[in-house]
Amino acid sequence: PEESLSLFELALEELGLIENARIRLVNLPKSQEIKVRNIRSKHLNEIVVIEGIIRQASDVRPQVVNAKFECPSCGTVISVLQIEKKFREPTRCSCGRRGGFRLLSKEMVDTQRLVIEESPESLSGGEQPKRIDTFVKEDLVEPKMEEKTTPGARVKIIGVLKEVPVPLASGGLSTRFALAIEVNNIIPLEETFEELDINEEDENQILELAQDPRIFEKLARSITPSVWGYEEIKKSLV
């Protein structure tokens, strides 16, 4: 999927239509949607769609995605994509030289880690919500978008499932891998107050509910109706 998207973005740039084009996927078929608990190794490198609640959001920090090195022997410039956690340097030049290359430049983008948890409404019985790490970058971490992806926000995540090496205390890597989603698009599922468009009918309904003497209890019961009980806790949240 990444190669196809990159080719589309490159085509847009070469046509001069958009500079630094980024294609964001929307309205994918239901067949791409999956619960976090049902994600398996067979879904690796495939586009998946999940819905959930943001439980953790790291600070936005720069990350190197590409680095250019110069060979001191022949002057050749070597580009090395940085797709792993450890910074990679070229191992060999076409002239035969090994090691000792000079770093010329680094291409960096802003990145952020979001932990997504299954929403309570999607659970049944005594199931506990599952979580998965997701990684967002570039325009998806701009301040305007970051305001919509704070902990507690409900979102739809579209991205590619990736395997993440797990380092061992001894210094090597475990044979077991963690799973994470490299995000292509984030779609907030809740509108902010600034985005709400209230028409006359909505306003009349709000005014009518405001006169209801049992509105407090009704609002409390509307909080996670799938979770039975905890009336006092729900009332404290209203």
PDB file of C-alpha atoms in Angstrom:
ATOM      1  CA  PRO A   1       0.000   0.000   0.000  1.00  0.00           C
ATOM      2  CA  GLU A   2       2.771   2.470   0.842  1.00  0.00           C
ATOM      3  CA  GLU A   3       4.408   2.088  -2.571  1.00  0.00           C
ATOM      4  CA  SER A   4       1.139   2.744  -4.405  1.00  0.00           C
ATOM      5  CA  LEU A   5       0.375   5.826  -2.300  1.00  0.00           C
ATOM      6  CA  SER A   6       3.917   7.133  -2.801  1.00  0.00           C
ATOM      7  CA  LEU A   7       3.584   6.755  -6.579  1.00  0.00           C
ATOM      8  CA  PHE A   8       0.294   8.706  -6.557  1.00  0.00           C
ATOM      9  CA  GLU A   9       1.881  11.463  -4.462  1.00  0.00           C
ATOM     10  CA  LEU A  10       4.915  11.592  -6.764  1.00  0.00           C
ATOM     11  CA  ALA A  11       2.664  11.839  -9.816  1.00  0.00           C
ATOM     12  CA  LEU A  12       0.774  14.786  -8.324  1.00  0.00           C
ATOM     13  CA  GLU A  13       4.033  16.589  -7.572  1.00  0.00           C
ATOM     14  CA  GLU A  14       5.497  15.953 -11.043  1.00  0.00           C
ATOM     15  CA  LEU A  15       2.324  17.312 -12.641  1.00  0.00           C
ATOM     16  CA  GLY A  16       2.812  20.462 -10.605  1.00  0.00           C
ATOM     17  CA  LEU A  17      -0.656  20.140  -9.065  1.00  0.00           C
ATOM     18  CA  ILE A  18       0.354  19.917  -5.402  1.00  0.00           C
ATOM     19  CA  GLU A  19       3.642  20.477  -3.593  1.00  0.00           C
ATOM     20  CA  ASN A  20       4.513  17.876  -0.940  1.00  0.00           C
ATOM     21  CA  ALA A  21       1.349  15.945  -1.784  1.00  0.00           C
ATOM     22  CA  ARG A  22      -0.013  13.555   0.840  1.00  0.00           C
ATOM     23  CA  ILE A  23      -2.880  11.214  -0.032  1.00  0.00           C
ATOM     24  CA  ARG A  24      -5.219  10.518   2.892  1.00  0.00           C
ATOM     25  CA  LEU A  25      -7.640   7.604   2.620  1.00  0.00           C
ATOM     26  CA  VAL A  26     -11.352   7.959   3.495  1.00  0.00           C
ATOM     27  CA  ASN A  27     -14.586   5.973   3.022  1.00  0.00           C
ATOM     28  CA  LEU A  28     -12.898   2.579   2.847  1.00  0.00           C
ATOM     29  CA  PRO A  29     -15.125  -0.521   2.542  1.00  0.00           C
ATOM     30  CA  LYS A  30     -16.428  -2.234   5.683  1.00  0.00           C
ATOM     31  CA  SER A  31     -14.213  -5.215   4.866  1.00  0.00           C
ATOM     32  CA  GLN A  32     -11.185  -3.155   5.977  1.00  0.00           C
ATOM     33  CA  GLU A  33     -12.644  -2.476   9.437  1.00  0.00           C
ATOM     34  CA  ILE A  34     -11.406  -4.657  12.272  1.00  0.00           C
ATOM     35  CA  LYS A  35     -11.488  -4.723  16.059  1.00  0.00           C
ATOM     36  CA  VAL A  36      -8.156  -4.276  17.809  1.00  0.00           C
ATOM     37  CA  ARG A  37      -8.576  -7.656  19.522  1.00  0.00           C
ATOM     38  CA  ASN A  38      -8.972  -9.390  16.154  1.00  0.00           C
ATOM     39  CA  ILE A  39      -5.752  -8.075  14.584  1.00  0.00           C
ATOM     40  CA  ARG A  40      -3.374 -10.910  13.675  1.00  0.00           C
ATOM     41  CA  SER A  41      -0.085 -11.456  11.819  1.00  0.00           C
ATOM     42  CA  LYS A  42      -2.007 -12.171   8.595  1.00  0.00           C
ATOM     43  CA  HIS A  43      -2.987  -8.477   8.537  1.00  0.00           C
ATOM     44  CA  LEU A  44       0.651  -7.297   8.449  1.00  0.00           C
ATOM     45  CA  ASN A  45       1.395  -4.745   5.707  1.00  0.00           C
ATOM     46  CA  GLU A  46      -2.313  -4.438   4.930  1.00  0.00           C
ATOM     47  CA  ILE A  47      -4.545  -1.386   5.270  1.00  0.00           C
ATOM     48  CA  VAL A  48      -6.746  -1.663   8.361  1.00  0.00           C
ATOM     49  CA  VAL A  49      -9.436   0.584   9.844  1.00  0.00           C
ATOM     50  CA  ILE A  50     -10.041   0.687  13.603  1.00  0.00           C
ATOM     51  CA  GLU A  51     -12.198   2.812  15.872  1.00  0.00           C
ATOM     52  CA  GLY A  52     -11.481   3.597  19.482  1.00  0.00           C
ATOM     53  CA  ILE A  53     -10.546   6.078  22.170  1.00  0.00           C
ATOM     54  CA  ILE A  54      -7.165   7.783  22.445  1.00  0.00           C
ATOM     55  CA  ARG A  55      -5.735   6.773  25.825  1.00  0.00           C
ATOM     56  CA  GLN A  56      -2.211   8.157  25.506  1.00  0.00           C
ATOM     57  CA  ALA A  57      -0.650  10.806  23.292  1.00  0.00           C
ATOM     58  CA  SER A  58       3.077  11.480  23.280  1.00  0.00           C
ATOM     59  CA  ASP A  59       4.667  14.844  22.619  1.00  0.00           C
ATOM     60  CA  VAL A  60       5.280  15.682  18.974  1.00  0.00           C
ATOM     61  CA  ARG A  61       8.944  15.135  18.209  1.00  0.00           C
ATOM     62  CA  PRO A  62      11.105  15.219  15.030  1.00  0.00           C
ATOM     63  CA  GLN A  63      12.218  11.930  13.467  1.00  0.00           C
ATOM     64  CA  VAL A  64      14.769  11.305  10.725  1.00  0.00           C
ATOM     65  CA  VAL A  65      13.225   9.604   7.677  1.00  0.00           C
ATOM     66  CA  ASN A  66      16.122   9.952   5.225  1.00  0.00           C
ATOM     67  CA  ALA A  67      19.830  10.748   5.524  1.00  0.00           C
ATOM     68  CA  LYS A  68      22.446  11.602   2.883  1.00  0.00           C
ATOM     69  CA  PHE A  69      26.111  10.648   3.231  1.00  0.00           C
ATOM     70  CA  GLU A  70      29.182  11.469   1.141  1.00  0.00           C
ATOM     71  CA  CYS A  71      31.930   8.985   0.337  1.00  0.00           C
ATOM     72  CA  PRO A  72      35.325  10.606   1.141  1.00  0.00           C
ATOM     73  CA  SER A  73      37.016   8.422  -1.499  1.00  0.00           C
ATOM     74  CA  CYS A  74      34.957   9.250  -4.608  1.00  0.00           C
ATOM     75  CA  GLY A  75      32.478  11.948  -3.535  1.00  0.00           C
ATOM     76  CA  THR A  76      29.402   9.828  -4.249  1.00  0.00           C
ATOM     77  CA  VAL A  77      26.287  10.894  -2.311  1.00  0.00           C
ATOM     78  CA  ILE A  78      24.462   7.943  -0.730  1.00  0.00           C
ATOM     79  CA  SER A  79      20.844   8.207   0.516  1.00  0.00           C
ATOM     80  CA  VAL A  80      19.765   5.887   3.326  1.00  0.00           C
ATOM     81  CA  LEU A  81      16.087   5.577   4.271  1.00  0.00           C
ATOM     82  CA  GLN A  82      15.608   5.498   8.046  1.00  0.00           C
ATOM     83  CA  ILE A  83      12.801   2.981   8.554  1.00  0.00           C
ATOM     84  CA  GLU A  84      14.041   1.455  11.823  1.00  0.00           C
ATOM     85  CA  LYS A  85      14.447   2.872  15.319  1.00  0.00           C
ATOM     86  CA  LYS A  86      18.243   2.754  15.108  1.00  0.00           C
ATOM     87  CA  PHE A  87      19.929   5.387  12.905  1.00  0.00           C
ATOM     88  CA  ARG A  88      21.385   3.641   9.829  1.00  0.00           C
ATOM     89  CA  GLU A  89      24.558   4.578   7.980  1.00  0.00           C
ATOM     90  CA  PRO A  90      25.700   3.180   4.605  1.00  0.00           C
ATOM     91  CA  THR A  91      27.830   0.056   4.869  1.00  0.00           C
ATOM     92  CA  ARG A  92      29.547   0.278   1.485  1.00  0.00           C
ATOM     93  CA  CYS A  93      30.032   2.615  -1.483  1.00  0.00           C
ATOM     94  CA  SER A  94      30.019   1.570  -5.141  1.00  0.00           C
ATOM     95  CA  CYS A  95      33.737   2.423  -5.258  1.00  0.00           C
ATOM     96  CA  GLY A  96      34.436  -0.271  -2.692  1.00  0.00           C
ATOM     97  CA  ARG A  97      34.940   1.889   0.397  1.00  0.00           C
ATOM     98  CA  ARG A  98      33.468   0.579   3.663  1.00  0.00           C
ATOM     99  CA  GLY A  99      32.600   2.871   6.541  1.00  0.00           C
ATOM    100  CA  GLY A 100      33.768   6.354   7.435  1.00  0.00           C
ATOM    101  CA  PHE A 101      31.089   8.185   5.399  1.00  0.00           C
ATOM    102  CA  ARG A 102      30.373  11.869   6.093  1.00  0.00           C
ATOM    103  CA  LEU A 103      26.831  12.879   7.000  1.00  0.00           C
ATOM    104  CA  LEU A 104      25.630  15.647   4.674  1.00  0.00           C
ATOM    105  CA  SER A 105      22.002  16.181   5.614  1.00  0.00           C
ATOM    106  CA  LYS A 106      18.964  14.676   7.337  1.00  0.00           C
ATOM    107  CA  GLU A 107      15.320  14.834   6.279  1.00  0.00           C
ATOM    108  CA  MET A 108      13.089  15.087   9.328  1.00  0.00           C
ATOM    109  CA  VAL A 109       9.349  15.024   9.951  1.00  0.00           C
ATOM    110  CA  ASP A 110       7.249  15.580  13.069  1.00  0.00           C
ATOM    111  CA  THR A 111       5.886  12.373  14.594  1.00  0.00           C
ATOM    112  CA  GLN A 112       3.646  11.375  17.490  1.00  0.00           C
ATOM    113  CA  ARG A 113       2.631   8.118  19.185  1.00  0.00           C
ATOM    114  CA  LEU A 114      -1.040   7.546  20.018  1.00  0.00           C
ATOM    115  CA  VAL A 115      -2.327   4.585  22.025  1.00  0.00           C
ATOM    116  CA  ILE A 116      -5.802   3.565  20.843  1.00  0.00           C
ATOM    117  CA  GLU A 117      -8.146   1.571  23.104  1.00  0.00           C
ATOM    118  CA  GLU A 118     -11.345  -0.192  22.116  1.00  0.00           C
ATOM    119  CA  SER A 119     -14.444   1.795  23.101  1.00  0.00           C
ATOM    120  CA  PRO A 120     -16.718   0.316  25.810  1.00  0.00           C
ATOM    121  CA  GLU A 121     -19.692   0.137  23.407  1.00  0.00           C
ATOM    122  CA  SER A 122     -17.830  -2.373  21.226  1.00  0.00           C
ATOM    123  CA  LEU A 123     -17.323  -4.806  24.109  1.00  0.00           C
ATOM    124  CA  SER A 124     -19.612  -7.574  25.270  1.00  0.00           C
ATOM    125  CA  GLY A 125     -19.886  -9.397  28.578  1.00  0.00           C
ATOM    126  CA  GLY A 126     -16.788  -9.133  30.735  1.00  0.00           C
ATOM    127  CA  GLU A 127     -14.385  -8.333  27.901  1.00  0.00           C
ATOM    128  CA  GLN A 128     -11.533  -5.967  28.726  1.00  0.00           C
ATOM    129  CA  PRO A 129     -10.622  -3.337  26.116  1.00  0.00           C
ATOM    130  CA  LYS A 130      -7.500  -4.024  24.049  1.00  0.00           C
ATOM    131  CA  ARG A 131      -4.956  -1.396  22.993  1.00  0.00           C
ATOM    132  CA  ILE A 132      -2.608  -0.827  20.076  1.00  0.00           C
ATOM    133  CA  ASP A 133       0.135   1.701  19.338  1.00  0.00           C
ATOM    134  CA  THR A 134      -0.266   3.969  16.337  1.00  0.00           C
ATOM    135  CA  PHE A 135       2.257   6.372  14.827  1.00  0.00           C
ATOM    136  CA  VAL A 136       1.239   9.587  13.076  1.00  0.00           C
ATOM    137  CA  LYS A 137       3.397  12.135  11.276  1.00  0.00           C
ATOM    138  CA  GLU A 138       3.598  15.211   9.056  1.00  0.00           C
ATOM    139  CA  ASP A 139       0.307  17.098   8.573  1.00  0.00           C
ATOM    140  CA  LEU A 140      -1.508  14.699  10.947  1.00  0.00           C
ATOM    141  CA  VAL A 141       0.364  16.219  13.908  1.00  0.00           C
ATOM    142  CA  GLU A 142      -0.132  19.875  13.015  1.00  0.00           C
ATOM    143  CA  PRO A 143      -1.517  21.954  15.913  1.00  0.00           C
ATOM    144  CA  LYS A 144      -5.061  22.103  14.493  1.00  0.00           C
ATOM    145  CA  MET A 145      -5.213  18.305  14.186  1.00  0.00           C
ATOM    146  CA  GLU A 146      -3.468  17.748  17.513  1.00  0.00           C
ATOM    147  CA  GLU A 147      -6.314  19.605  19.230  1.00  0.00           C
ATOM    148  CA  LYS A 148      -8.671  16.863  18.004  1.00  0.00           C
ATOM    149  CA  THR A 149      -6.468  13.936  19.036  1.00  0.00           C
ATOM    150  CA  THR A 150      -6.108  14.497  22.762  1.00  0.00           C
ATOM    151  CA  PRO A 151      -6.609  11.627  25.258  1.00  0.00           C
ATOM    152  CA  GLY A 152     -10.300  10.744  25.530  1.00  0.00           C
ATOM    153  CA  ALA A 153     -11.126  11.651  21.923  1.00  0.00           C
ATOM    154  CA  ARG A 154     -12.950   9.073  19.816  1.00  0.00           C
ATOM    155  CA  VAL A 155     -11.328   8.535  16.444  1.00  0.00           C
ATOM    156  CA  LYS A 156     -11.225   6.321  13.376  1.00  0.00           C
ATOM    157  CA  ILE A 157      -7.707   5.283  12.391  1.00  0.00           C
ATOM    158  CA  ILE A 158      -6.795   4.277   8.830  1.00  0.00           C
ATOM    159  CA  GLY A 159      -3.309   2.897   8.316  1.00  0.00           C
ATOM    160  CA  VAL A 160      -0.965   0.030   7.555  1.00  0.00           C
ATOM    161  CA  LEU A 161      -0.278  -2.646  10.171  1.00  0.00           C
ATOM    162  CA  LYS A 162       3.423  -3.018  10.921  1.00  0.00           C
ATOM    163  CA  GLU A 163       5.601  -5.282  13.034  1.00  0.00           C
ATOM    164  CA  VAL A 164       7.795  -3.629  15.665  1.00  0.00           C
ATOM    165  CA  PRO A 165      10.990  -5.341  16.907  1.00  0.00           C
ATOM    166  CA  VAL A 166      11.097  -5.833  20.678  1.00  0.00           C
ATOM    167  CA  PRO A 167      14.596  -5.280  22.161  1.00  0.00           C
ATOM    168  CA  LEU A 168      15.837  -7.606  24.896  1.00  0.00           C
ATOM    169  CA  ALA A 169      17.652  -6.490  28.044  1.00  0.00           C
ATOM    170  CA  SER A 170      20.663  -8.487  26.800  1.00  0.00           C
ATOM    171  CA  GLY A 171      20.941  -6.210  23.775  1.00  0.00           C
ATOM    172  CA  GLY A 172      19.475  -8.450  21.092  1.00  0.00           C
ATOM    173  CA  LEU A 173      15.974  -8.613  19.628  1.00  0.00           C
ATOM    174  CA  SER A 174      13.164 -10.892  20.742  1.00  0.00           C
ATOM    175  CA  THR A 175      11.684 -13.464  18.363  1.00  0.00           C
ATOM    176  CA  ARG A 176       8.311 -11.992  19.324  1.00  0.00           C
ATOM    177  CA  PHE A 177       7.230  -8.758  17.659  1.00  0.00           C
ATOM    178  CA  ALA A 178       4.790  -6.073  18.759  1.00  0.00           C
ATOM    179  CA  LEU A 179       2.166  -4.706  16.379  1.00  0.00           C
ATOM    180  CA  ALA A 180       1.565  -1.062  15.523  1.00  0.00           C
ATOM    181  CA  ILE A 181      -0.300   0.949  12.905  1.00  0.00           C
ATOM    182  CA  GLU A 182       1.479   3.447  10.672  1.00  0.00           C
ATOM    183  CA  VAL A 183      -1.323   5.969  10.292  1.00  0.00           C
ATOM    184  CA  ASN A 184      -2.442   7.300   6.920  1.00  0.00           C
ATOM    185  CA  ASN A 185      -5.442   9.240   8.218  1.00  0.00           C
ATOM    186  CA  ILE A 186      -7.214  10.125  11.472  1.00  0.00           C
ATOM    187  CA  ILE A 187     -10.923  10.926  11.407  1.00  0.00           C
ATOM    188  CA  PRO A 188     -12.325  12.455  14.627  1.00  0.00           C
ATOM    189  CA  LEU A 189     -15.711  10.930  15.495  1.00  0.00           C
ATOM    190  CA  GLU A 190     -16.795  13.726  17.785  1.00  0.00           C
ATOM    191  CA  GLU A 191     -17.430  17.331  16.825  1.00  0.00           C
ATOM    192  CA  THR A 192     -15.993  20.148  18.892  1.00  0.00           C
ATOM    193  CA  PHE A 193     -18.263  22.931  20.131  1.00  0.00           C
ATOM    194  CA  GLU A 194     -16.806  25.218  17.475  1.00  0.00           C
ATOM    195  CA  GLU A 195     -17.863  22.769  14.727  1.00  0.00           C
ATOM    196  CA  LEU A 196     -21.424  22.229  15.909  1.00  0.00           C
ATOM    197  CA  ASP A 197     -24.112  23.563  13.598  1.00  0.00           C
ATOM    198  CA  ILE A 198     -27.306  24.020  15.628  1.00  0.00           C
ATOM    199  CA  ASN A 199     -30.477  24.672  13.675  1.00  0.00           C
ATOM    200  CA  GLU A 200     -33.793  25.983  15.022  1.00  0.00           C
ATOM    201  CA  GLU A 201     -35.180  22.483  15.608  1.00  0.00           C
ATOM    202  CA  ASP A 202     -32.089  21.508  17.637  1.00  0.00           C
ATOM    203  CA  GLU A 203     -32.349  24.699  19.675  1.00  0.00           C
ATOM    204  CA  ASN A 204     -36.006  24.046  20.503  1.00  0.00           C
ATOM    205  CA  GLN A 205     -35.190  20.485  21.571  1.00  0.00           C
ATOM    206  CA  ILE A 206     -32.377  21.717  23.826  1.00  0.00           C
ATOM    207  CA  LEU A 207     -34.684  24.279  25.444  1.00  0.00           C
ATOM    208  CA  GLU A 208     -37.341  21.587  25.953  1.00  0.00           C
ATOM    209  CA  LEU A 209     -34.842  19.221  27.612  1.00  0.00           C
ATOM    210  CA  ALA A 210     -33.642  22.055  29.848  1.00  0.00           C
ATOM    211  CA  GLN A 211     -37.156  22.244  31.349  1.00  0.00           C
ATOM    212  CA  ASP A 212     -37.245  18.501  32.109  1.00  0.00           C
ATOM    213  CA  PRO A 213     -36.988  18.029  35.903  1.00  0.00           C
ATOM    214  CA  ARG A 214     -35.290  14.632  35.362  1.00  0.00           C
ATOM    215  CA  ILE A 215     -32.712  15.843  32.845  1.00  0.00           C
ATOM    216  CA  PHE A 216     -29.863  15.204  35.301  1.00  0.00           C
ATOM    217  CA  GLU A 217     -30.750  11.508  35.643  1.00  0.00           C
ATOM    218  CA  LYS A 218     -31.276  11.139  31.887  1.00  0.00           C
ATOM    219  CA  LEU A 219     -27.872  12.633  31.117  1.00  0.00           C
ATOM    220  CA  ALA A 220     -26.212  10.340  33.665  1.00  0.00           C
ATOM    221  CA  ARG A 221     -27.897   7.252  32.148  1.00  0.00           C
ATOM    222  CA  SER A 222     -26.701   8.267  28.670  1.00  0.00           C
ATOM    223  CA  ILE A 223     -23.062   7.827  29.735  1.00  0.00           C
ATOM    224  CA  THR A 224     -21.758   4.412  28.551  1.00  0.00           C
ATOM    225  CA  PRO A 225     -25.199   2.741  28.644  1.00  0.00           C
ATOM    226  CA  SER A 226     -23.495  -0.607  27.971  1.00  0.00           C
ATOM    227  CA  VAL A 227     -21.936  -0.433  31.470  1.00  0.00           C
ATOM    228  CA  TRP A 228     -24.577  -1.371  34.037  1.00  0.00           C
ATOM    229  CA  GLY A 229     -24.710   0.387  37.385  1.00  0.00           C
ATOM    230  CA  TYR A 230     -22.213   2.982  38.704  1.00  0.00           C
ATOM    231  CA  GLU A 231     -25.031   5.569  38.836  1.00  0.00           C
ATOM    232  CA  GLU A 232     -23.258   7.825  41.328  1.00  0.00           C
ATOM    233  CA  ILE A 233     -20.037   7.835  39.298  1.00  0.00           C
ATOM    234  CA  LYS A 234     -21.964   8.647  36.121  1.00  0.00           C
ATOM    235  CA  LYS A 235     -23.804  11.492  37.881  1.00  0.00           C
ATOM    236  CA  SER A 236     -20.488  12.939  38.998  1.00  0.00           C
ATOM    237  CA  LEU A 237     -19.410  13.092  35.349  1.00  0.00           C
ATOM    238  CA  VAL A 238     -22.430  15.132  34.233  1.00  0.00           C
TER     239      VAL A 238
END
